[in-house]
Amino acid sequence: MTSAPGAEQGAAAERAAELRSEIERHNHLYYVLDEPAVSDAQYDALLNELRDLEGVHPELLTPDSPTQRVGGHPLEKFIQVEHLQPMLSLANARDEGELRAWAVRVATLAEKSGLDGSAIDYVAEPKIDGLAISLLYEDGALVRGATRGDGEIGEDVTHNLRTIGAIPLRVPDAPRTLEVRGEVYLPRSAFARLNEVRAAAGEPTFANPRNSAAGSIRQLDPHVAAARPLSIWCYGVGAVDGLELETHREWLDWLRARGFKVSPEVEVYSEVESLAAGCRAWEERREALDYEIDGVVVKVNGLSIQRGLGVVGREPRGAIAWKFAPMTAQTILRRVAWNVGRTGHLVPFADLEPVPVSGVIVKLATLHNEEDLHRKDVRDGDEVVVMRAGDVIPQVVSPTPAAQRNPERGEPPRPPERCPSCDTPTVKPEEGVWTICPNRASCPGQLHQAVKHFVSRGAMDIEGLGERQAERFLADGLIGDVAGIYELDQERLTRLEGFGETSAGNLLAAIDVSKERPFHRVLFALGIPGIGAVGARALAHHLGSMDALLGATAEDVEEIEGMGPVLARAIVETLAEERTRALIERLRAHGLQMEERGAAAPPEGPLSGRTLVITGTLPNLSRDEATARIEAAGGRVTGSVSGNTDYLVAGDDSGTKLARAREVGIEVIDEAGLEALLEG
Ligand code: IVH
């Protein structure tokens, strides 16, 4: 006998509820706390079970089910919606003097209303440079998410906001009505990668993380937002019906406790002196954060005082934004010059009259690709806006309006007719977006870039074979390409000036050692356009071997997280090229790893069995380099601090992970400490 249909349905409903709360718990751990507790596969299994259950019992499907985050069909058009409480703006303080003047005004006004002006507390929080949004919860369920619009009326973008894992779809113990306000942003690291991938595909790049976040949210099709690792910082509430708290700080704590992502570093100050010091501290850390901030927002903590202070125009008197100096500057673009990349693409860059941009002298800036150059319409001699943000390499944002009006302006720059490195006539493939140097076999510029990348620390990391040495070997004809490194021998090396028996022997031994680098490093080292360190890991992890990758279709590659259709096609096309295949086969014949070994066999070393997390900017090592060296010493690098972490390697300004490590009592070391561990 089968059980009665009612009982079966009851069990299904119970399991669905259980799965939903379990999945949302993991979402919170992963997206808000950055502390995943299960593997991707375990998470997917839970989601798939829920999806299957909802497939069999469609009546159990609810709009707040985690299966509904990436919604179905694109919208036809945006719907305008009215915020229950308007989204206001902030007055600005440009410096400390203006902040102090504001605090004096606030105290005086408070006293006029019979309050104690000297007892005012201030809350300082980062001013996130993203896209302002308002989330409306009714009886705890997310029913709508909207952009700021004109402050009164915004656009309904619920379909896109639902895709953001850090936004709770359901809030426990929520008041009847609750508007949560926050700023959607794209992490700087994700922005840099997104632009890298778009530039490699010849697509227009985004000027800054804010534009890319806004561009992702203002899309009718939710799949665009779902494909980008957007996040949110929540900083307050709008309309609330059914709960009253006394201070802004209490609201922030309330939101955090209910699963919203609220900065853990918000501070309350009772003195203007320490408040100003707190603001300056944010400015100093600005560049080390993985999200862009353009200032600090200071709010009066007491909500009754805040209300009493009122609003002037659209700006509440009880809050102010201390704005940082802009990270942009104007200078003259001497000329657009061109570099040849490791795959022959001609990459434009700006040769600028040197200019300081937030403390750093900038002489060169990237222009990404031809499409970017045309879209920005910069010309030789133009006065241009240069920005340093979100990306380590400064970029040219646009010509200034004055340059655009200049009647004597030059012609739009065009890619050179001959390769700047080998003088071969350049070509632009009919369907391609890049002009290329077709001399892939012997263009010194391309070879140089390819070898430089191949031997670099995050790639094959050959001790004693740095960029300069590689350049010399190429120039002396000792190697013709990257595979040539494995064909070097004692006799040829000792013929070179400066190489004795011992140094040649050491180098050959180091080259031999590099044959043990795992497959994902080999894949990264090949320098296939669009395969960075992260992409190489994902490909190696999912496909397992070079043969599987060579046999994969663009559709197979697209299934891997982080691989969009354009990138997937570009990867498959490059791998199909005769030249790429021949190079891979030579490397295989030399014994390089062409299969990803199971996680079971990390190399033995001083860090065997140890798990490390890296955060902030290290003075001498990039993340890739540090990761590669830790792995080579037998250690494991993960993205977030958990009970399993042995060390947190903290660079300049380390934010939340550092705070968490201290909380959990994990040993924090700096780069020197890491070097000591690596020494064993
Ligand atoms: S409070 C009453 N707090 O800055 C003003 N705003 O010019 C309500 N922003 O569009 C805003 N970080 O989207 C506040 N921690 C923060 C913020 C923040 C970024 C944005 C906000 C608003 C703009 C105000």
XYZ file of C-alpha atoms and ligand atoms in Angstrom:
704
model
C 0.000 0.000 0.000
C 1.259 3.448 -0.833
C 0.723 6.210 1.667
C -2.286 8.464 1.326
C -1.722 11.353 -1.125
C -2.297 13.883 1.668
C 0.417 12.360 3.826
C 2.847 12.199 0.925
C 2.228 15.817 0.108
C 2.702 16.763 3.729
C 6.084 15.074 3.765
C 7.064 16.795 0.523
C 6.042 20.182 1.893
C 8.060 19.562 5.017
C 11.142 18.516 3.063
C 10.795 21.527 0.735
C 10.656 23.878 3.724
C 13.681 22.158 5.242
C 15.654 22.411 2.011
C 14.749 26.075 1.566
C 15.954 27.041 4.976
C 19.110 24.956 4.586
C 19.903 26.516 1.193
C 19.289 30.040 2.460
C 21.510 29.307 5.442
C 24.295 28.339 3.043
C 23.614 31.408 0.912
C 24.065 33.557 3.995
C 27.277 31.783 4.964
C 28.674 32.115 1.470
C 27.467 35.490 0.232
C 27.136 37.514 3.415
C 29.671 36.044 5.810
C 32.106 34.816 3.157
C 32.417 31.585 5.154
C 31.108 28.672 3.096
C 30.389 25.509 5.019
C 29.740 23.102 2.140
C 31.306 22.421 -1.252
C 29.715 23.668 -4.485
C 28.667 20.096 -5.234
C 26.915 19.686 -1.886
C 25.139 23.006 -2.367
C 24.069 22.051 -5.895
C 22.724 18.736 -4.620
C 20.438 20.539 -2.148
C 19.254 22.953 -4.824
C 18.624 20.148 -7.295
C 16.653 18.155 -4.764
C 14.454 21.175 -4.100
C 14.038 21.845 -7.822
C 12.995 18.235 -8.406
C 10.554 18.348 -5.515
C 9.007 21.558 -6.826
C 8.829 19.978 -10.273
C 6.778 17.069 -8.954
C 4.720 19.272 -6.609
C 4.333 22.624 -8.390
C 1.847 23.699 -5.707
C 4.772 23.873 -3.285
C 6.601 26.466 -5.345
C 6.765 29.853 -3.590
C 8.190 33.111 -4.928
C 10.713 33.175 -2.089
C 12.086 29.746 -2.929
C 15.841 29.863 -3.621
C 15.134 28.058 -6.897
C 13.434 31.256 -8.051
C 16.498 33.478 -7.697
C 17.407 33.269 -11.348
C 13.987 33.910 -12.778
C 12.629 32.763 -16.084
C 11.922 35.157 -18.875
C 13.249 38.603 -19.621
C 10.850 41.459 -18.878
C 9.225 43.368 -21.749
C 9.869 46.700 -20.079
C 10.567 48.203 -16.681
C 7.703 49.163 -14.399
C 7.877 52.377 -12.422
C 7.179 52.013 -8.729
C 6.796 54.487 -5.926
C 9.009 54.113 -2.843
C 6.969 54.025 0.370
C 9.420 56.530 1.807
C 11.483 58.725 -0.526
C 15.163 57.910 -1.047
C 16.982 61.079 -0.067
C 20.401 62.467 -0.962
C 23.237 63.649 1.232
C 24.929 66.996 1.669
C 28.693 66.829 1.201
C 31.603 67.766 3.418
C 34.742 68.170 1.355
C 37.151 68.242 4.259
C 37.462 67.991 7.988
C 36.548 71.660 8.497
C 33.218 71.152 6.788
C 32.545 68.041 8.853
C 33.222 69.972 12.065
C 31.006 72.851 10.921
C 28.205 70.355 10.261
C 28.609 68.807 13.728
C 28.409 72.274 15.319
C 25.234 73.046 13.337
C 23.683 69.750 14.379
C 24.466 70.375 18.071
C 23.129 73.938 17.944
C 19.917 72.899 16.225
C 19.430 70.039 18.668
C 19.856 72.391 21.599
C 17.312 74.787 20.163
C 14.819 71.948 20.308
C 15.649 71.382 23.956
C 18.030 68.443 23.460
C 21.532 68.054 24.836
C 23.767 68.928 21.891
C 26.896 67.641 23.628
C 25.404 64.159 23.975
C 25.109 63.467 20.251
C 26.634 60.248 18.921
C 27.647 59.797 15.315
C 27.808 56.665 13.213
C 30.431 56.532 10.442
C 30.061 54.045 7.622
C 31.654 53.635 4.209
C 29.929 55.441 1.348
C 29.692 52.679 -1.192
C 30.052 53.746 -4.807
C 27.451 51.512 -6.387
C 23.795 51.620 -7.298
C 21.254 52.672 -4.652
C 18.334 50.301 -4.286
C 15.379 49.772 -1.996
C 14.103 46.331 -1.005
C 10.497 46.016 0.107
C 9.566 43.176 2.480
C 5.979 42.427 3.382
C 5.440 40.058 6.277
C 9.056 39.070 5.891
C 8.953 38.184 2.183
C 10.859 40.154 -0.446
C 8.110 41.452 -2.688
C 9.880 44.176 -4.618
C 13.262 45.701 -5.275
C 13.659 49.030 -7.012
C 16.308 51.485 -8.150
C 16.435 54.934 -6.603
C 15.141 56.713 -9.724
C 14.286 60.304 -8.854
C 14.066 59.408 -5.171
C 10.256 59.143 -5.233
C 9.772 56.769 -8.149
C 12.208 54.116 -9.246
C 12.238 51.116 -11.553
C 11.156 47.695 -10.435
C 14.248 45.487 -10.794
C 13.157 42.679 -8.468
C 14.005 40.029 -11.096
C 17.660 41.131 -11.063
C 17.982 41.775 -7.351
C 16.689 38.282 -6.568
C 19.752 36.855 -8.316
C 22.029 38.473 -5.712
C 22.789 35.792 -3.154
C 23.490 38.350 -0.407
C 19.900 39.645 -0.561
C 17.616 37.634 1.732
C 14.387 36.533 0.092
C 12.810 36.055 3.510
C 13.473 37.866 6.778
C 12.751 36.232 10.124
C 10.715 38.210 12.737
C 10.172 41.017 10.303
C 7.759 43.892 10.842
C 4.697 43.944 8.537
C 6.302 46.385 6.162
C 10.009 46.994 5.836
C 12.012 48.913 3.265
C 15.720 48.076 3.408
C 18.109 50.468 1.699
C 21.464 49.533 0.316
C 23.997 49.857 -2.429
C 24.508 47.114 -4.990
C 28.110 46.825 -6.130
C 30.476 44.644 -8.073
C 33.653 43.714 -6.144
C 36.739 45.359 -7.633
C 38.381 41.998 -8.271
C 35.295 40.802 -10.174
C 35.205 44.076 -12.092
C 38.839 43.734 -13.147
C 38.188 40.189 -14.309
C 34.984 41.145 -16.122
C 36.815 43.877 -18.028
C 39.729 41.568 -18.768
C 37.362 39.029 -20.283
C 35.390 41.657 -22.196
C 38.575 43.265 -23.511
C 39.907 39.857 -24.592
C 36.676 39.268 -26.495
C 36.928 42.748 -28.058
C 33.784 43.854 -26.247
C 33.304 47.312 -24.750
C 34.679 47.508 -21.240
C 33.037 49.201 -18.279
C 34.544 52.451 -17.042
C 34.273 51.508 -13.359
C 32.655 48.985 -11.006
C 29.679 51.297 -10.418
C 28.781 51.401 -14.107
C 29.079 47.654 -14.399
C 26.828 47.124 -11.357
C 24.286 49.623 -12.687
C 24.497 48.101 -16.161
C 23.798 44.652 -14.722
C 20.784 45.774 -12.691
C 19.211 47.845 -15.459
C 18.713 44.820 -17.669
C 15.439 43.247 -18.660
C 17.003 39.795 -18.736
C 17.904 38.515 -15.239
C 20.536 36.156 -16.622
C 22.956 39.069 -17.067
C 22.821 39.975 -13.377
C 22.896 36.305 -12.401
C 26.156 35.830 -14.298
C 27.920 38.643 -12.429
C 29.022 38.272 -8.821
C 27.094 41.310 -7.606
C 26.757 41.975 -3.935
C 25.180 44.564 -1.669
C 25.980 46.571 1.440
C 22.839 47.535 3.353
C 22.984 50.793 5.281
C 19.544 51.614 6.595
C 15.791 51.394 6.360
C 13.049 53.438 4.727
C 9.402 52.912 5.639
C 8.812 50.516 8.546
C 5.490 49.449 9.965
C 5.563 47.334 13.104
C 8.952 47.969 14.707
C 10.592 50.981 16.286
C 14.216 51.223 17.324
C 15.956 54.134 18.967
C 19.228 54.425 17.135
C 20.606 53.983 13.648
C 23.215 51.622 15.073
C 20.471 49.374 16.470
C 18.918 49.174 13.010
C 22.223 48.164 11.483
C 22.652 45.438 14.095
C 19.042 44.334 13.607
C 19.545 44.035 9.847
C 22.837 42.176 10.235
C 21.292 39.731 12.688
C 18.556 38.967 10.164
C 20.856 38.066 7.350
C 21.499 41.372 5.597
C 25.015 42.261 4.603
C 25.918 45.252 6.761
C 29.457 46.539 7.115
C 30.952 44.988 10.267
C 33.207 48.003 10.601
C 30.603 50.643 11.282
C 31.642 52.655 14.339
C 29.853 54.934 16.770
C 31.733 58.065 17.922
C 30.839 60.515 20.610
C 33.603 63.024 19.795
C 34.085 64.866 16.526
C 37.835 64.429 16.974
C 37.694 60.640 16.869
C 34.963 60.752 14.216
C 37.278 62.703 11.883
C 40.101 60.253 12.622
C 37.725 57.400 11.749
C 36.886 59.072 8.423
C 40.562 59.559 7.592
C 41.227 55.908 8.414
C 38.610 54.880 5.838
C 40.262 57.118 3.255
C 43.632 55.479 3.928
C 42.210 51.998 3.504
C 40.206 52.923 0.463
C 42.403 51.312 -2.149
C 42.864 48.090 -0.245
C 39.143 47.349 -0.078
C 37.530 45.008 -2.573
C 34.690 47.479 -3.110
C 34.774 51.088 -4.155
C 33.970 53.785 -1.672
C 33.920 57.473 -2.501
C 33.575 58.778 1.038
C 32.266 58.152 4.510
C 28.646 58.731 5.492
C 28.232 60.210 8.955
C 24.799 59.957 10.571
C 23.441 61.160 13.874
C 22.883 57.949 15.800
C 19.753 58.895 17.765
C 16.738 58.554 15.504
C 14.503 60.985 17.359
C 17.234 63.647 17.071
C 17.646 62.768 13.400
C 13.920 63.203 12.800
C 13.880 66.431 14.791
C 16.655 67.881 12.630
C 14.457 67.527 9.571
C 15.214 67.696 5.851
C 16.335 70.634 3.697
C 15.330 70.089 0.090
C 16.203 66.426 -0.377
C 18.997 66.336 2.185
C 18.434 65.285 5.791
C 20.256 67.593 8.218
C 21.167 64.645 10.411
C 23.565 63.026 7.933
C 26.458 64.127 5.748
C 28.851 62.549 3.252
C 32.573 63.223 3.730
C 33.720 62.904 0.141
C 37.219 61.692 -0.683
C 39.449 63.375 -3.234
C 38.506 61.981 -6.632
C 40.662 59.275 -8.115
C 40.567 61.016 -11.452
C 42.731 63.722 -12.967
C 43.027 65.538 -16.268
C 46.077 65.485 -18.450
C 47.180 65.540 -22.079
C 47.159 62.375 -24.116
C 50.467 62.620 -25.961
C 49.538 59.781 -28.258
C 47.776 56.493 -28.500
C 50.481 53.828 -28.789
C 50.168 50.098 -29.459
C 51.590 46.991 -27.870
C 51.526 43.534 -29.283
C 50.048 41.034 -26.837
C 51.084 37.399 -26.381
C 48.530 36.201 -28.898
C 49.249 38.857 -31.495
C 46.462 41.264 -30.607
C 47.388 44.896 -30.950
C 46.452 46.568 -27.710
C 46.132 50.357 -27.552
C 47.448 52.278 -24.585
C 47.723 55.932 -23.703
C 51.058 57.713 -23.457
C 50.201 60.588 -21.110
C 51.807 63.720 -19.817
C 52.635 62.588 -16.275
C 49.943 63.536 -13.779
C 49.357 62.715 -10.105
C 46.134 60.783 -9.498
C 45.346 60.392 -5.804
C 49.006 60.403 -4.880
C 50.483 58.317 -7.697
C 52.131 59.686 -10.847
C 50.421 58.229 -13.895
C 52.212 58.201 -17.267
C 50.576 55.291 -19.033
C 46.966 54.164 -19.036
C 45.148 51.306 -20.656
C 42.636 51.669 -23.441
C 41.751 47.955 -23.427
C 40.943 47.416 -27.133
C 39.942 49.119 -30.379
C 36.283 49.072 -29.500
C 37.076 50.913 -26.282
C 39.164 53.439 -28.133
C 36.379 54.173 -30.598
C 33.679 54.332 -27.987
C 35.651 56.783 -25.876
C 36.715 58.697 -28.982
C 40.041 59.874 -27.621
C 42.530 61.381 -30.027
C 46.210 62.253 -29.907
C 46.711 65.603 -28.172
C 43.346 65.550 -26.382
C 42.941 66.661 -22.829
C 41.612 63.494 -21.151
C 40.211 62.274 -17.848
C 42.339 59.553 -16.278
C 41.122 57.306 -13.486
C 42.809 54.941 -11.067
C 40.209 52.692 -9.543
C 38.896 49.179 -9.500
C 41.817 48.136 -11.588
C 45.496 48.390 -10.878
C 46.225 49.787 -14.322
C 44.964 53.351 -14.686
C 42.557 53.958 -17.509
C 41.527 56.788 -19.784
C 37.878 57.544 -19.131
C 37.098 60.099 -21.850
C 38.263 63.268 -23.525
C 37.266 66.385 -21.573
C 34.367 68.423 -23.002
C 36.906 71.107 -23.984
C 38.875 68.563 -26.019
C 35.678 67.413 -27.722
C 34.848 70.976 -28.755
C 38.348 71.700 -30.034
C 38.056 72.405 -33.804
C 41.728 71.530 -34.358
C 41.333 68.027 -33.038
C 43.232 65.231 -34.749
C 41.773 62.213 -36.481
C 40.633 59.150 -34.510
C 43.696 56.937 -33.984
C 43.874 53.759 -36.000
C 45.760 50.560 -35.349
C 49.184 50.552 -37.002
C 49.530 49.030 -40.447
C 52.676 47.259 -39.350
C 53.385 45.385 -36.137
C 55.236 47.705 -33.724
C 57.483 44.805 -32.785
C 58.304 42.884 -35.995
C 57.067 45.228 -38.730
C 54.904 42.528 -40.326
C 51.813 44.053 -42.001
C 48.916 43.731 -39.560
C 45.554 42.212 -40.455
C 42.060 42.529 -39.169
C 40.183 39.262 -39.633
C 36.808 39.898 -41.241
C 34.737 38.844 -38.267
C 37.301 39.730 -35.655
C 37.308 42.709 -33.389
C 41.067 42.896 -33.039
C 43.771 43.913 -35.451
C 46.503 41.339 -35.130
C 50.090 40.724 -36.036
C 49.843 37.487 -38.030
C 53.485 36.604 -37.434
C 52.736 34.263 -34.560
C 55.717 32.087 -35.297
C 58.450 34.664 -34.898
C 57.171 38.070 -33.793
C 59.572 38.911 -30.958
C 56.938 41.021 -29.198
C 54.467 38.139 -29.023
C 57.090 35.613 -28.070
C 58.445 37.865 -25.417
C 55.011 38.358 -23.850
C 54.224 34.652 -24.067
C 57.485 33.544 -22.456
C 57.273 36.240 -19.799
C 53.826 34.991 -18.837
C 54.819 31.315 -19.016
C 57.679 31.602 -16.530
C 55.903 34.008 -14.189
C 55.270 33.057 -10.588
C 51.582 32.191 -10.815
C 52.328 30.082 -13.927
C 55.321 27.685 -14.290
C 57.399 29.662 -11.783
C 60.834 28.545 -12.903
C 63.431 29.585 -10.350
C 66.292 31.431 -12.005
C 64.344 32.071 -15.185
C 62.752 35.461 -14.757
C 61.539 37.927 -17.303
C 64.991 39.331 -18.060
C 66.616 35.931 -18.468
C 63.800 34.765 -20.739
C 64.239 37.865 -22.870
C 67.932 37.137 -23.209
C 67.369 33.505 -24.205
C 64.949 34.660 -26.881
C 67.263 37.368 -28.148
C 70.199 34.947 -28.282
C 68.102 32.404 -30.132
C 68.497 29.872 -27.329
C 64.776 29.333 -27.268
C 62.213 29.978 -29.983
C 59.090 29.596 -27.872
C 57.962 28.388 -24.449
C 58.489 24.729 -25.266
C 62.092 25.623 -26.095
C 62.690 26.120 -22.378
C 62.439 22.351 -21.962
C 64.907 21.780 -24.793
C 67.730 23.747 -23.180
C 70.787 21.709 -22.291
C 73.970 22.094 -20.304
C 76.139 22.572 -23.342
C 74.103 25.371 -24.868
C 73.663 27.142 -21.554
C 77.353 27.108 -20.634
C 78.136 28.784 -23.930
C 76.318 31.853 -22.590
C 78.279 34.470 -20.765
C 77.691 34.315 -17.045
C 76.687 30.642 -17.019
C 79.034 28.165 -15.435
C 78.499 24.452 -14.937
C 76.831 24.998 -11.577
C 74.442 27.776 -12.560
C 73.457 25.932 -15.737
C 72.883 22.767 -13.701
C 70.752 24.661 -11.198
C 68.628 26.192 -13.907
C 68.096 22.851 -15.632
C 67.085 21.329 -12.301
C 64.588 24.164 -11.731
C 63.184 23.630 -15.215
C 62.785 19.946 -14.394
C 60.968 20.771 -11.170
C 58.503 22.929 -13.096
C 57.323 19.824 -14.956
C 55.562 18.862 -11.748
C 53.385 21.986 -11.693
C 49.749 20.925 -11.696
C 47.757 20.947 -14.879
C 45.824 24.121 -14.030
C 49.109 26.018 -13.804
C 50.180 24.654 -17.205
C 46.840 25.741 -18.623
C 47.221 29.211 -17.158
C 50.832 29.398 -18.379
C 49.746 28.756 -21.973
C 48.270 32.245 -21.942
C 45.124 31.438 -23.864
C 43.111 34.640 -24.168
C 40.482 34.768 -21.440
C 42.000 31.974 -19.295
C 43.324 33.684 -16.194
C 44.434 31.916 -13.016
C 40.852 31.492 -11.785
C 39.488 30.333 -15.145
C 42.318 27.805 -15.533
C 41.510 26.300 -12.153
C 37.815 26.064 -12.999
C 38.519 24.411 -16.364
C 41.040 21.967 -14.906
C 38.781 21.141 -12.006
C 35.713 20.517 -14.163
C 37.238 18.827 -17.160
C 40.110 17.064 -15.455
C 42.565 16.848 -18.339
C 43.969 18.514 -21.424
C 42.425 15.810 -23.601
C 38.985 16.497 -22.155
C 39.504 20.212 -22.734
C 40.686 19.703 -26.314
C 37.581 17.612 -26.951
C 35.187 20.079 -25.292
C 32.686 22.148 -27.242
C 31.919 25.793 -26.494
C 28.698 24.580 -24.861
C 30.659 22.280 -22.530
C 32.932 25.132 -21.500
C 30.008 27.478 -21.034
C 28.599 25.189 -18.347
C 31.523 26.055 -16.108
C 30.958 28.875 -13.665
C 32.366 32.187 -14.825
C 32.537 31.170 -18.498
C 30.177 33.160 -20.697
C 29.368 32.198 -24.300
C 31.814 34.629 -25.927
C 34.677 33.538 -23.733
C 33.830 29.850 -24.168
C 33.875 30.201 -27.951
C 37.160 32.118 -27.909
C 38.786 29.441 -25.744
C 37.594 26.584 -27.908
C 38.694 28.411 -31.078
C 42.188 29.075 -29.754
C 42.546 25.466 -28.643
C 41.495 24.270 -32.078
C 44.335 26.148 -33.781
C 47.032 23.967 -35.273
C 49.746 26.034 -33.640
C 48.256 25.799 -30.148
C 47.817 22.040 -30.509
C 51.377 21.566 -31.725
C 52.717 23.554 -28.771
C 50.612 21.562 -26.309
C 51.899 18.294 -27.786
C 55.505 19.413 -27.460
C 54.935 20.356 -23.837
C 53.244 17.030 -23.224
C 56.219 15.220 -24.761
C 58.489 17.081 -22.332
C 56.514 15.652 -19.440
C 54.414 18.620 -18.301
C 51.234 17.755 -16.412
C 48.245 17.344 -18.677
C 45.892 15.936 -16.076
C 44.616 17.525 -12.892
C 45.645 15.282 -10.076
C 43.060 14.699 -7.380
C 43.193 16.972 -4.384
C 44.549 13.912 -2.590
C 48.093 14.444 -3.758
C 49.342 17.921 -2.925
C 53.125 18.191 -2.837
C 54.833 17.525 0.493
C 56.358 20.609 2.044
C 56.581 22.851 5.086
C 52.907 23.779 4.686
C 51.530 20.261 4.151
C 48.112 19.935 5.712
C 47.850 23.679 6.403
C 45.043 25.900 5.147
C 45.744 29.581 4.564
C 43.611 32.542 3.575
C 45.134 35.592 1.901
C 43.591 39.015 2.309
C 44.533 42.608 1.551
C 47.464 43.672 -0.630
C 50.825 42.076 0.076
C 53.828 44.352 -0.456
C 55.794 42.133 -2.876
C 53.658 39.205 -3.921
C 50.500 39.147 -6.001
C 47.691 36.853 -4.851
C 48.485 34.422 -7.655
C 52.140 34.309 -6.700
C 51.440 33.837 -3.009
C 48.879 31.103 -3.782
C 51.262 29.321 -6.101
C 54.059 29.344 -3.534
C 51.833 28.154 -0.709
C 50.557 25.312 -2.865
C 54.072 24.421 -3.903
C 54.922 24.152 -0.208
C 52.064 21.683 0.272
C 49.514 24.162 1.663
C 45.987 24.922 0.596
C 44.574 28.386 -0.052
C 40.894 29.049 0.473
C 38.790 32.146 0.047
C 37.354 32.576 3.477
C 38.236 32.304 7.115
C 36.675 29.335 8.893
C 37.421 26.982 11.754
C 39.709 25.067 9.380
C 41.947 28.030 8.633
C 45.451 27.776 10.090
C 46.808 31.183 9.085
C 45.442 34.413 7.684
C 48.056 36.153 5.555
C 47.078 39.792 5.880
C 48.437 42.496 3.628
C 47.821 46.202 3.739
C 44.352 46.738 4.976
C 42.528 43.530 5.280
C 38.971 44.391 6.284
C 36.430 41.790 7.261
C 38.576 38.683 6.974
C 41.097 40.128 9.388
C 38.353 41.046 11.827
C 36.889 37.558 11.539
C 40.245 35.834 11.977
C 40.826 37.801 15.168
C 37.342 36.925 16.355
C 37.868 33.213 15.750
C 41.403 33.331 17.150
C 43.242 32.415 13.958
C 46.909 33.284 13.689
C 47.446 36.351 11.520
C 50.757 36.707 9.687
C 52.162 39.249 7.221
C 54.186 38.638 4.074
C 57.409 38.229 6.057
C 55.654 35.677 8.253
C 54.552 33.816 5.141
C 58.109 33.818 3.776
C 59.267 32.333 7.077
C 56.636 29.577 6.869
C 57.597 28.837 3.278
C 61.208 28.463 4.342
C 59.986 25.783 6.747
S 22.473 57.016 3.657
C 19.519 60.104 3.702
N 24.586 55.472 3.740
O 24.959 57.669 -1.318
C 20.447 59.573 2.754
N 23.919 56.340 1.649
O 24.174 60.728 -1.661
C 20.327 58.125 2.651
N 25.292 55.622 -0.220
O 22.132 57.478 -3.128
C 21.558 57.516 2.260
N 26.675 54.363 0.944
O 22.843 55.225 -2.285
C 23.775 56.209 2.966
N 26.423 54.071 3.952
C 25.609 54.795 3.185
C 25.790 54.896 1.803
C 24.924 55.695 1.068
C 26.357 54.807 -0.260
C 24.700 56.313 -1.376
C 23.205 56.211 -1.397
C 22.687 57.545 -1.857
C 23.890 58.384 -1.909
C 23.610 59.623 -1.107
